[in-house]
PDB file of C-alpha atoms in Angstrom:
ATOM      1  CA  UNK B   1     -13.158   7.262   0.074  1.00  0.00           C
ATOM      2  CA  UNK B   2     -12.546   9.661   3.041  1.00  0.00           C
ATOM      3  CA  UNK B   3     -12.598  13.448   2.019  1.00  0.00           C
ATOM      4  CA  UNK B   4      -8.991  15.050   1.153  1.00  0.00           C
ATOM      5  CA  UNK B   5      -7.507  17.080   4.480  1.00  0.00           C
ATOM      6  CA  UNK B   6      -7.555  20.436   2.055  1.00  0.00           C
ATOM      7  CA  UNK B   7     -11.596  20.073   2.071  1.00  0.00           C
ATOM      8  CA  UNK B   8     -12.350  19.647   5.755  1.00  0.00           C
ATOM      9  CA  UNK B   9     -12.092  22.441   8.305  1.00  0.00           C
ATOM     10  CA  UNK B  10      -9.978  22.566  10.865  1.00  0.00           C
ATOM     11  CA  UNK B  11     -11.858  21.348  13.458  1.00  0.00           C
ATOM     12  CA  UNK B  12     -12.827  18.065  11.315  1.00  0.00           C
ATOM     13  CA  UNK B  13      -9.266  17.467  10.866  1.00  0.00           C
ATOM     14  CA  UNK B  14      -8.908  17.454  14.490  1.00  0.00           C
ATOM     15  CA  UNK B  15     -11.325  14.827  14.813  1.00  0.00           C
ATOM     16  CA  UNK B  16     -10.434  12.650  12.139  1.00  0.00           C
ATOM     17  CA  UNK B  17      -6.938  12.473  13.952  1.00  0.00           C
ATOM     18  CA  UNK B  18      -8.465  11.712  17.467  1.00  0.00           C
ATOM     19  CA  UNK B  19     -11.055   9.159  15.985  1.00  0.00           C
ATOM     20  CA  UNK B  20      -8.292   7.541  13.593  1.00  0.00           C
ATOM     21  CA  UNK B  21      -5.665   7.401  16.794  1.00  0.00           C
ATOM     22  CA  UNK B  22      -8.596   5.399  18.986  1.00  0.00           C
ATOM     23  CA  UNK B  23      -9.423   3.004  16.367  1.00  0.00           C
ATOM     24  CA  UNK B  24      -6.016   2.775  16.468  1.00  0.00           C
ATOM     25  CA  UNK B  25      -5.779   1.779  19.794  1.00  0.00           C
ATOM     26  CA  UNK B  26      -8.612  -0.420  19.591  1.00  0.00           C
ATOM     27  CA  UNK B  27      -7.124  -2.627  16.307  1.00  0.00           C
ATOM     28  CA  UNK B  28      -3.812  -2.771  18.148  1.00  0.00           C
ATOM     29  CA  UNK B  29      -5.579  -4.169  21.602  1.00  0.00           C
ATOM     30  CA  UNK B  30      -7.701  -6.363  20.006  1.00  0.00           C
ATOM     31  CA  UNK B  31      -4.939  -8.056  17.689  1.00  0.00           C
ATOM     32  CA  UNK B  32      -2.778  -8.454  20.722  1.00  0.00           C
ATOM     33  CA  UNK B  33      -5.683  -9.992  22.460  1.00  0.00           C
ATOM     34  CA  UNK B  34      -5.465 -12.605  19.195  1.00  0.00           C
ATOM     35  CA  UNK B  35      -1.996 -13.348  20.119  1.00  0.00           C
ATOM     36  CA  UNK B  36      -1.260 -12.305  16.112  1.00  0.00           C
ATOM     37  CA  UNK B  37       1.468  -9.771  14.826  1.00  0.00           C
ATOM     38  CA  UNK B  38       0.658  -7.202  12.407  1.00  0.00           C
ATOM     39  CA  UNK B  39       2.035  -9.739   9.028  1.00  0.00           C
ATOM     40  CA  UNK B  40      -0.036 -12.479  10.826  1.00  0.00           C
ATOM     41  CA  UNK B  41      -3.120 -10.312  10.703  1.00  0.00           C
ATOM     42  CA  UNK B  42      -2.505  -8.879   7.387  1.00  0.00           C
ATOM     43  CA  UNK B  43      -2.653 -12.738   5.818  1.00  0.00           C
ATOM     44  CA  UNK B  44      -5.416 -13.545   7.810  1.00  0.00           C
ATOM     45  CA  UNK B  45      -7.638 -10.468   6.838  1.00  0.00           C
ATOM     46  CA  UNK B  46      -6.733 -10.249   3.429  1.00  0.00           C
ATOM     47  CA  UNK B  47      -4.725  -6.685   4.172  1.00  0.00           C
ATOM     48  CA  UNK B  48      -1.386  -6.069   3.107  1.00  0.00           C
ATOM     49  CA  UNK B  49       1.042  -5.723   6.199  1.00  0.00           C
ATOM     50  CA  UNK B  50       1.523  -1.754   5.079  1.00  0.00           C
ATOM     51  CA  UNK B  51      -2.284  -1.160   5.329  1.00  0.00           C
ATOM     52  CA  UNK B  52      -2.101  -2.853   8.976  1.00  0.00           C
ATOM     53  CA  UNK B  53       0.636  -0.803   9.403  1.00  0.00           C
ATOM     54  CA  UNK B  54      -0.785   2.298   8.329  1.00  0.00           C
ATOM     55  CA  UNK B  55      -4.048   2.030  10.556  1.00  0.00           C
ATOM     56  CA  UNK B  56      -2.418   1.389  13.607  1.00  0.00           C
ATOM     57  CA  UNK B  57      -0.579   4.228  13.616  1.00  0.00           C
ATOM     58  CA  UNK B  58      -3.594   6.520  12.621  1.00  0.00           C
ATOM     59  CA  UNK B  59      -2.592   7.140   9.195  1.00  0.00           C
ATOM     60  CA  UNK B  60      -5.500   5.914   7.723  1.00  0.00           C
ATOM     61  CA  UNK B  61      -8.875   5.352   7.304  1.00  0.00           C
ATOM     62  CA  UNK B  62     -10.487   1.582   6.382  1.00  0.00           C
ATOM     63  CA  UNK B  63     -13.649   1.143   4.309  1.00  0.00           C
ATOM     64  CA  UNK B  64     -16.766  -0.588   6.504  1.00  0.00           C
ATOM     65  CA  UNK B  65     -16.209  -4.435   4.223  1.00  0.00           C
ATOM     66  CA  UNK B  66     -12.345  -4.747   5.140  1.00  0.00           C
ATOM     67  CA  UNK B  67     -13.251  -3.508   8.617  1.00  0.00           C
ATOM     68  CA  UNK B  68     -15.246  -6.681   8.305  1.00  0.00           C
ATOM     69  CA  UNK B  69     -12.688  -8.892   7.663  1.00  0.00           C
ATOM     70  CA  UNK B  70     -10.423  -7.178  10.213  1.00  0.00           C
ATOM     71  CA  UNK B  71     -13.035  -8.089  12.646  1.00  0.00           C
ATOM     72  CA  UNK B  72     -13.357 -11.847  11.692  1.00  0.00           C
ATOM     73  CA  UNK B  73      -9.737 -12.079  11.810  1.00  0.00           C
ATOM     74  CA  UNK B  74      -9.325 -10.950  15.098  1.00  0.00           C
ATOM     75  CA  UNK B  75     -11.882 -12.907  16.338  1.00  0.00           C
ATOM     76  CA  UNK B  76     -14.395 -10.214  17.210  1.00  0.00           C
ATOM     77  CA  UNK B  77     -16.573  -7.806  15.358  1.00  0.00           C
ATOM     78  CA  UNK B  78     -16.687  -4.618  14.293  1.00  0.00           C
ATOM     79  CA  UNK B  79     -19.058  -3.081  16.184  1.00  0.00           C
ATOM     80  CA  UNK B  80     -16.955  -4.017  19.183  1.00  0.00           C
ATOM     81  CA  UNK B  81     -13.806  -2.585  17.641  1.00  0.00           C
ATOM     82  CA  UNK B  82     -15.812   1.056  17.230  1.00  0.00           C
ATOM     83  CA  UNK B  83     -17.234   0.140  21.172  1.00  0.00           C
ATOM     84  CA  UNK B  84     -13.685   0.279  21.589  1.00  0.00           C
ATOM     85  CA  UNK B  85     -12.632   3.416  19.979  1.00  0.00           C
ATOM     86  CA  UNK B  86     -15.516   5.123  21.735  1.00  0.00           C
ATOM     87  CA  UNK B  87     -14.972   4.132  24.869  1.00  0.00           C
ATOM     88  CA  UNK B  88     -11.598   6.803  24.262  1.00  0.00           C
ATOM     89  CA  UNK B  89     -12.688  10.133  26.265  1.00  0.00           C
ATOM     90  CA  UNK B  90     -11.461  12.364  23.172  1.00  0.00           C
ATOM     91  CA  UNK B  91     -13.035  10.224  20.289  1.00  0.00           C
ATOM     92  CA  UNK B  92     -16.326  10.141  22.411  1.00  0.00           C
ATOM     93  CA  UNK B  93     -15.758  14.121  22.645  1.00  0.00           C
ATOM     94  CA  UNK B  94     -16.172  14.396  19.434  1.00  0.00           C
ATOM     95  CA  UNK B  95     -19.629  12.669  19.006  1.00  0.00           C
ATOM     96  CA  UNK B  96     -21.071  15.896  20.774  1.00  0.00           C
TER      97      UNK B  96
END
């Protein structure tokens, strides 16, 4: 479970926005690359369409076992997903 806002400092909140919007990016590319709409991934991954929802707009945060099944879904896997959301200038920023 990822750590309430009110217990990270500001500068941790600024990267768990910038590394939550790339992921974002990368889950939206990669399930257009599918050819699959956000309800066609949800059944396929075992998600609910909100949850789908809610990660692609870089609301949320996903647990490493449904990232899993995100991956299979889409037809790739996750380390190629995070390969994507590093490959964002600002999310790799905040790896230094």
């Amino acid at each position: 479970m990822p750590a309430p806002d009110d217990r990270l400092t500001p500068q941790q909140r600024r990267e768990r926005v910038v590394r939550r919007a790339a992921l974002a990016k990368a889950l939206i590319a990669a399930r257009e690359q599918a050819g699959l709409n956000q309800s066609q991934l949800a059944q396929a991954s075992g998600l609910s369409r909100s949850a789908i929802v809610r990660l692609e707009r870089g609301d949320a945060s996903i647990s490493s076992d449904r990232l899993w099944d995100l991956a299979r879904a889409l037809g790739t896997t996750p380390s190629q997903l995070y390969a994507a959301a590093e490959a964002d200038e600002a999310a790799a920023q905040t790896l230094e």
